[in-house]
CSV table of C-alpha atoms in Angstrom, one decimal:
chain,number,residue,atom,x,y,z
A,26,UNK,CA,8.9,-7.7,15.1
A,27,UNK,CA,8.1,-10.1,12.2
A,28,UNK,CA,9.5,-9.3,8.8
A,29,UNK,CA,10.9,-11.6,6.1
A,30,UNK,CA,14.5,-11.0,7.0
A,31,UNK,CA,13.8,-10.2,10.6
A,32,UNK,CA,16.5,-7.5,10.4
A,33,UNK,CA,14.3,-4.5,10.1
A,34,UNK,CA,15.5,-1.2,11.4
A,35,UNK,CA,13.4,1.1,13.5
A,36,UNK,CA,10.7,2.5,11.2
A,37,UNK,CA,10.2,5.5,13.5
A,38,UNK,CA,13.5,6.9,12.3
A,39,UNK,CA,12.7,6.6,8.6
A,40,UNK,CA,11.3,9.4,6.5
A,41,UNK,CA,8.1,8.7,4.6
A,42,UNK,CA,9.7,8.0,1.2
A,43,UNK,CA,11.8,5.0,2.4
A,44,UNK,CA,8.6,3.8,4.2
A,45,UNK,CA,6.8,4.1,0.8
A,46,UNK,CA,9.6,2.3,-0.9
A,47,UNK,CA,9.1,-0.7,1.3
A,48,UNK,CA,5.3,-0.3,1.2
A,49,UNK,CA,5.3,-0.4,-2.6
A,50,UNK,CA,6.8,-3.8,-2.5
A,51,UNK,CA,4.6,-5.1,0.3
A,52,UNK,CA,1.4,-3.9,-1.4
A,53,UNK,CA,2.4,-5.4,-4.7
A,54,UNK,CA,3.2,-8.7,-3.1
A,55,UNK,CA,-0.2,-8.7,-1.3
A,56,UNK,CA,-1.9,-8.0,-4.7
A,57,UNK,CA,0.0,-10.8,-6.4
A,58,UNK,CA,-0.8,-13.2,-3.6
A,59,UNK,CA,-4.5,-12.2,-3.8
A,60,UNK,CA,-4.6,-12.7,-7.6
A,61,UNK,CA,-2.9,-16.2,-7.4
A,62,UNK,CA,-5.3,-17.2,-4.6
A,63,UNK,CA,-8.2,-16.5,-6.9
A,64,UNK,CA,-7.1,-19.3,-9.3
A,65,UNK,CA,-4.8,-20.3,-12.0
A,66,UNK,CA,-4.7,-18.1,-15.1
A,67,UNK,CA,-2.3,-16.9,-17.8
A,68,UNK,CA,0.6,-14.8,-16.5
A,69,UNK,CA,-0.3,-12.0,-19.0
A,70,UNK,CA,-3.7,-11.7,-17.5
A,71,UNK,CA,-2.3,-11.8,-14.0
A,72,UNK,CA,0.1,-9.0,-14.9
A,73,UNK,CA,-2.6,-6.9,-16.5
A,74,UNK,CA,-4.9,-7.2,-13.4
A,75,UNK,CA,-1.9,-6.5,-11.1
A,76,UNK,CA,-1.1,-3.3,-12.9
A,77,UNK,CA,-4.7,-2.2,-12.7
A,78,UNK,CA,-4.8,-2.7,-8.9
A,79,UNK,CA,-1.4,-1.2,-8.0
A,80,UNK,CA,-1.6,1.9,-10.1
A,81,UNK,CA,-1.6,5.3,-8.4
A,82,UNK,CA,-5.3,6.0,-8.9
A,83,UNK,CA,-6.4,2.6,-7.4
A,84,UNK,CA,-4.2,3.0,-4.4
A,85,UNK,CA,-5.2,6.6,-3.7
A,86,UNK,CA,-8.9,5.6,-4.1
A,87,UNK,CA,-8.5,2.6,-1.7
A,88,UNK,CA,-6.9,4.8,0.9
A,89,UNK,CA,-9.5,7.6,0.6
A,90,UNK,CA,-12.7,5.4,0.3
A,91,UNK,CA,-11.9,2.2,2.1
A,92,UNK,CA,-9.2,2.7,4.7
A,93,UNK,CA,-9.2,6.3,6.0
A,94,UNK,CA,-12.2,5.9,8.4
A,95,UNK,CA,-10.6,2.8,9.8
A,96,UNK,CA,-7.2,4.2,10.6
A,97,UNK,CA,-5.9,5.0,14.1
A,98,UNK,CA,-4.5,8.5,14.8
A,99,UNK,CA,-0.9,7.1,14.5
A,100,UNK,CA,-1.7,5.4,11.1
A,101,UNK,CA,-3.3,8.6,9.8
A,102,UNK,CA,-0.1,10.5,10.8
A,103,UNK,CA,2.0,8.1,8.8
A,104,UNK,CA,-0.3,8.6,5.8
A,105,UNK,CA,-0.2,12.4,6.1
A,106,UNK,CA,3.6,12.3,6.3
A,107,UNK,CA,3.7,10.1,3.1
A,108,UNK,CA,1.2,12.3,1.3
A,109,UNK,CA,3.1,15.5,2.1
A,110,UNK,CA,6.5,14.0,1.2
A,111,UNK,CA,8.4,15.9,-1.5
A,112,UNK,CA,8.6,13.4,-4.4
A,113,UNK,CA,11.0,14.0,-7.2
A,114,UNK,CA,8.6,13.4,-10.0
A,115,UNK,CA,5.0,12.3,-10.8
A,116,UNK,CA,4.4,9.8,-13.6
A,117,UNK,CA,2.8,11.3,-16.7
A,118,UNK,CA,-0.2,8.9,-16.4
A,119,UNK,CA,-1.1,10.0,-12.8
A,120,UNK,CA,-2.4,13.2,-11.3
A,121,UNK,CA,-0.4,14.8,-8.5
A,122,UNK,CA,-3.2,14.2,-6.0
A,123,UNK,CA,-3.3,10.5,-6.9
A,124,UNK,CA,0.4,10.1,-6.7
A,125,UNK,CA,0.6,11.7,-3.3
A,126,UNK,CA,-2.4,9.5,-2.2
A,127,UNK,CA,-0.6,6.4,-3.4
A,128,UNK,CA,2.6,7.4,-1.6
A,129,UNK,CA,0.5,7.8,1.6
A,130,UNK,CA,-0.9,4.3,1.3
A,131,UNK,CA,2.5,2.9,0.5
A,132,UNK,CA,4.1,4.7,3.5
A,133,UNK,CA,1.4,3.2,5.7
A,134,UNK,CA,1.9,-0.4,4.4
A,135,UNK,CA,5.7,0.0,4.7
A,136,UNK,CA,5.5,1.3,8.3
A,137,UNK,CA,3.1,-1.5,9.3
A,138,UNK,CA,5.3,-4.1,7.7
A,139,UNK,CA,8.5,-2.8,9.3
A,140,UNK,CA,6.7,-2.5,12.7
A,141,UNK,CA,5.9,-6.2,12.4
A,142,UNK,CA,2.1,-5.4,12.5
A,143,UNK,CA,1.3,-8.1,10.0
A,144,UNK,CA,-2.2,-8.8,11.4
A,145,UNK,CA,-3.1,-5.1,11.0
A,146,UNK,CA,-1.6,-5.1,7.5
A,147,UNK,CA,-3.7,-8.1,6.5
A,148,UNK,CA,-6.8,-6.5,8.0
A,149,UNK,CA,-6.4,-3.3,6.0
A,150,UNK,CA,-5.6,-5.1,2.8
A,151,UNK,CA,-8.8,-7.2,3.3
A,152,UNK,CA,-10.7,-3.9,3.4
A,153,UNK,CA,-9.0,-2.8,0.1
A,154,UNK,CA,-10.1,-6.1,-1.4
A,155,UNK,CA,-13.7,-5.6,-0.2
A,156,UNK,CA,-13.5,-2.1,-1.8
A,157,UNK,CA,-12.6,-3.7,-5.2
A,158,UNK,CA,-15.9,-5.6,-5.0
């Protein structure tokens, strides 16, 4: 398994919300790296673009339109567990459906990361980037 600390626990034993907790950070780091790779620009502009790409609506749309057809049965199961998780609250600027969709995507990215499936993580993120156009 390849993770940054190389101390990851067994992701199979984790509930979907801890997977989403990790996946949120993984997804945001991928977005930040993507933005930096596109060239140097002011931090304020980087931050604005990052917020646009990691918001609930964008994540839910990416999962629904770009990733779902490409997922294996196991990956879909992780997403469904994430989508159906009982979250404590929904941000006021997001719909319940989008928030659950974003949680599903984050759970998937967290699971892939903790499983050490970095090539698959990169492959799916590349499809998200293609979706952005």
